[in-house]
Tab-separated table of C-alpha atoms in Angstrom:
chain	number	residue	atom	x	y	z
A	241	MET	CA	19.309	213.025	135.884
A	242	LYS	CA	21.233	210.139	134.644
A	243	SER	CA	22.928	210.260	131.322
A	244	PHE	CA	22.535	207.284	129.084
A	245	ARG	CA	25.394	206.467	126.889
A	246	ARG	CA	24.628	204.328	123.965
A	247	HIS	CA	27.045	201.566	123.328
A	248	SER	CA	27.121	200.058	119.916
A	249	ALA	CA	26.136	196.436	119.885
A	250	THR	CA	29.001	194.118	119.028
A	251	VAL	CA	29.188	190.447	118.386
A	252	ASN	CA	32.116	188.526	119.657
A	253	ALA	CA	33.563	187.011	116.467
A	254	GLY	CA	36.414	185.218	118.143
A	255	SER	CA	34.752	181.833	117.976
A	256	MET	CA	33.377	182.239	114.440
A	257	ALA	CA	36.513	180.742	112.898
A	258	ASP	CA	36.175	177.739	115.201
A	259	ILE	CA	32.547	177.243	114.194
A	260	ALA	CA	33.369	177.539	110.483
A	261	PHE	CA	36.179	175.036	110.888
A	262	LEU	CA	33.890	172.576	112.687
A	263	LEU	CA	31.231	172.932	109.970
A	264	LEU	CA	33.850	172.296	107.305
A	265	ILE	CA	35.026	169.169	109.115
A	266	PHE	CA	31.419	167.990	109.507
A	267	PHE	CA	30.651	168.332	105.784
A	268	LEU	CA	33.906	166.695	104.726
A	269	ILE	CA	33.220	163.690	106.940
A	270	THR	CA	29.553	163.225	106.023
A	271	THR	CA	29.836	163.833	102.263
A	272	THR	CA	30.344	160.847	100.008
A	273	ILE	CA	32.695	161.376	97.110
A	274	SER	CA	31.839	159.222	94.133
A	275	ALA	CA	34.699	157.208	92.748
A	276	ASP	CA	35.388	157.084	89.031
A	277	LYS	CA	34.381	153.850	87.417
A	278	GLY	CA	36.405	152.182	84.734
A	279	ILE	CA	36.085	149.246	82.408
A	280	ILE	CA	36.820	145.887	83.957
A	281	ARG	CA	39.199	144.197	81.563
A	282	LYS	CA	42.066	141.820	82.056
A	283	LEU	CA	45.121	143.190	80.306
A	284	PRO	CA	47.146	140.776	78.220
A	285	SER	CA	50.186	139.307	79.880
A	286	ASP	CA	53.671	140.360	78.912
A	287	CYS	CA	55.094	138.338	76.050
A	288	PRO	CA	58.798	137.577	76.555
A	289	ASN	CA	59.241	135.982	73.120
A	290	ILE	CA	57.399	138.108	70.556
A	291	ASP	CA	57.414	135.296	67.944
A	292	ASP	CA	55.194	133.182	70.209
A	293	CYS	CA	52.639	135.978	70.543
A	294	VAL	CA	52.413	137.046	66.904
A	295	LYS	CA	50.647	134.788	64.454
A	296	ASP	CA	49.033	135.217	61.077
A	297	THR	CA	45.288	135.707	61.164
A	298	TYR	CA	42.888	135.351	58.286
A	299	GLU	CA	40.919	138.484	57.435
A	300	ARG	CA	37.608	136.667	57.924
A	301	ASN	CA	38.517	136.061	61.584
A	302	ILE	CA	38.614	139.805	62.323
A	303	LEU	CA	35.389	141.741	62.891
A	304	ARG	CA	36.142	145.440	62.425
A	305	ILE	CA	34.007	147.861	64.428
A	306	GLU	CA	34.690	151.550	63.825
A	307	LEU	CA	33.269	154.567	65.636
A	308	ASN	CA	33.576	157.913	63.883
A	309	LYS	CA	33.398	161.538	65.004
A	310	ASN	CA	29.713	161.733	63.965
A	311	GLN	CA	28.925	159.019	66.550
A	312	ASP	CA	28.164	156.451	63.839
A	313	ILE	CA	28.952	152.758	64.251
A	314	PHE	CA	30.354	150.877	61.283
A	315	ILE	CA	30.832	147.113	61.252
A	316	GLU	CA	32.792	145.933	58.226
A	317	ASP	CA	32.136	149.348	56.604
A	318	LYS	CA	28.348	149.056	57.009
A	319	LEU	CA	26.442	151.549	59.149
A	320	VAL	CA	24.666	149.729	61.991
A	321	ALA	CA	22.610	150.701	65.015
A	322	LEU	CA	23.901	150.156	68.553
A	323	LYS	CA	21.182	147.589	69.251
A	324	ASP	CA	22.457	145.400	66.371
A	325	VAL	CA	26.063	145.177	67.588
A	326	LYS	CA	25.439	142.353	70.084
A	327	GLN	CA	23.775	140.051	67.544
A	328	MET	CA	26.442	140.744	64.930
A	329	VAL	CA	29.155	139.839	67.459
A	330	ILE	CA	27.303	136.611	68.345
A	331	ASP	CA	26.878	135.680	64.673
A	332	PHE	CA	30.537	136.389	63.969
A	333	VAL	CA	32.068	134.573	66.946
A	334	ASP	CA	29.781	131.518	66.873
A	335	ASN	CA	29.911	131.061	63.076
A	336	ASN	CA	31.878	127.776	62.936
A	337	GLY	CA	33.263	128.487	59.475
A	338	GLU	CA	35.650	125.500	59.539
A	339	SER	CA	32.897	123.149	60.806
A	340	ASN	CA	35.208	121.747	63.486
A	341	CYS	CA	33.509	123.312	66.512
A	342	ASP	CA	31.159	120.793	68.109
A	343	TYR	CA	29.592	123.324	70.485
A	344	CYS	CA	29.065	126.174	67.967
A	345	LEU	CA	25.580	126.903	66.714
A	346	GLY	CA	26.540	129.268	63.874
A	347	SER	CA	25.450	129.370	60.261
A	348	LYS	CA	28.895	128.474	58.787
A	349	LYS	CA	29.119	131.527	56.526
A	350	PRO	CA	32.463	131.722	54.703
A	351	GLU	CA	32.903	135.463	55.371
A	352	LEU	CA	32.641	135.105	59.161
A	353	SER	CA	35.034	133.567	61.693
A	354	ASP	CA	36.310	130.018	61.484
A	355	HIS	CA	36.134	129.214	65.198
A	356	PRO	CA	35.432	131.133	68.439
A	357	LYS	CA	39.086	130.725	69.418
A	358	GLU	CA	40.118	132.454	66.181
A	359	ALA	CA	37.564	135.312	66.335
A	360	ILE	CA	39.010	138.764	67.013
A	361	ILE	CA	36.937	141.908	67.526
A	362	SER	CA	38.862	144.980	66.346
A	363	LEU	CA	37.450	148.175	67.854
A	364	SER	CA	38.684	151.526	66.567
A	365	HIS	CA	37.420	155.002	67.267
A	366	ASP	CA	38.024	158.597	66.313
A	367	ALA	CA	39.502	161.142	68.703
A	368	PHE	CA	36.118	162.918	68.764
A	369	THR	CA	34.020	159.842	69.480
A	370	LYS	CA	32.034	160.375	72.648
A	371	TYR	CA	33.020	158.318	75.654
A	372	GLN	CA	29.413	157.186	76.175
A	373	LEU	CA	29.236	155.639	72.690
A	374	PHE	CA	32.566	153.865	73.155
A	375	ILE	CA	31.424	152.358	76.470
A	376	SER	CA	28.035	151.403	74.997
A	377	VAL	CA	29.694	149.506	72.140
A	378	GLN	CA	32.048	147.801	74.619
A	379	ASP	CA	28.976	146.791	76.654
A	380	GLU	CA	27.245	145.318	73.587
A	381	ILE	CA	30.341	143.285	72.715
A	382	THR	CA	30.502	142.018	76.307
A	383	LYS	CA	26.781	141.140	76.259
A	384	GLY	CA	27.317	139.107	73.098
A	385	TYR	CA	30.101	137.084	74.682
A	386	TYR	CA	28.077	136.689	77.879
A	387	GLU	CA	25.147	135.276	75.919
A	388	LEU	CA	27.401	132.838	74.045
A	389	ARG	CA	29.050	131.720	77.266
A	390	SER	CA	25.660	131.329	78.998
A	391	LYS	CA	24.402	129.060	76.220
A	392	TYR	CA	27.609	127.031	76.365
A	393	VAL	CA	27.260	126.570	80.137
A	394	LYS	CA	23.606	125.559	79.773
A	395	ASN	CA	24.335	123.049	76.988
A	396	THR	CA	27.589	121.642	78.399
A	397	PHE	CA	27.117	121.655	82.169
A	398	ASN	CA	23.316	121.998	82.371
A	399	LYS	CA	23.752	124.816	84.893
A	400	ASP	CA	23.172	128.516	85.214
A	401	ILE	CA	26.261	130.587	84.446
A	402	ASN	CA	26.222	132.048	87.969
A	403	SER	CA	26.516	128.613	89.592
A	404	ILE	CA	29.560	127.143	87.839
A	405	SER	CA	32.840	126.262	89.506
A	406	GLU	CA	36.232	127.834	88.818
A	407	ASP	CA	37.302	124.866	86.657
A	408	GLU	CA	34.122	125.106	84.606
A	409	LEU	CA	34.631	128.846	84.226
A	410	LEU	CA	38.104	128.238	82.809
A	411	LYS	CA	36.622	125.797	80.273
A	412	VAL	CA	34.012	128.384	79.282
A	413	ARG	CA	36.664	131.062	78.819
A	414	LYS	CA	38.720	128.639	76.744
A	415	ALA	CA	35.722	127.779	74.547
A	416	TYR	CA	34.801	131.452	73.966
A	417	PRO	CA	37.897	133.574	74.625
A	418	PHE	CA	37.190	137.298	74.818
A	419	ILE	CA	39.610	138.716	72.241
A	420	VAL	CA	39.095	142.422	71.627
A	421	SER	CA	41.760	144.522	69.966
A	422	GLU	CA	41.503	148.260	70.478
A	423	VAL	CA	43.105	150.195	67.655
A	424	MET	CA	44.944	153.413	68.428
A	425	VAL	CA	42.809	156.573	68.316
A	426	LYS	CA	42.670	158.276	64.936
A	427	ARG	CA	43.572	161.942	65.051
A	428	ASP	CA	43.135	164.393	62.183
């Protein structure tokens, strides 16, 4: 009679490291890594002579927007909803308080800005303000300026804002300059 010896079954694990390495390479190559998105803003240029860059501004030409730690939005110390920010920015910038802006359509209120070139939006926030709220307010401010610039392009050039030339775009930016001042974060 023959004797049967039982051999334990083994798996050759020598190539397992190679397979794991190839799988790792495969997933690294095929996976898309999302890039962080930021806010598209042109930073102010460097000012060699500080006296040329600093000028006195009337209080009425500054619209103060404050975001607190409770995620509330205050414009000139009045609680407002996010959906109202855009219209308040439009009313402020396009006010024509000095009545010397021939393209402004504002109501000429004495407590609002004198001219779009004088209008400054001052945005301040608390250290505990949520990033989403800050970005949403920035978006509403940008939408307000976009709407003002679109109307200006329509009335001045009789075109759509997406079909203007570079020279016309410079004129639009000069008519409604985007001046937003971000105040340093308040910390308790």
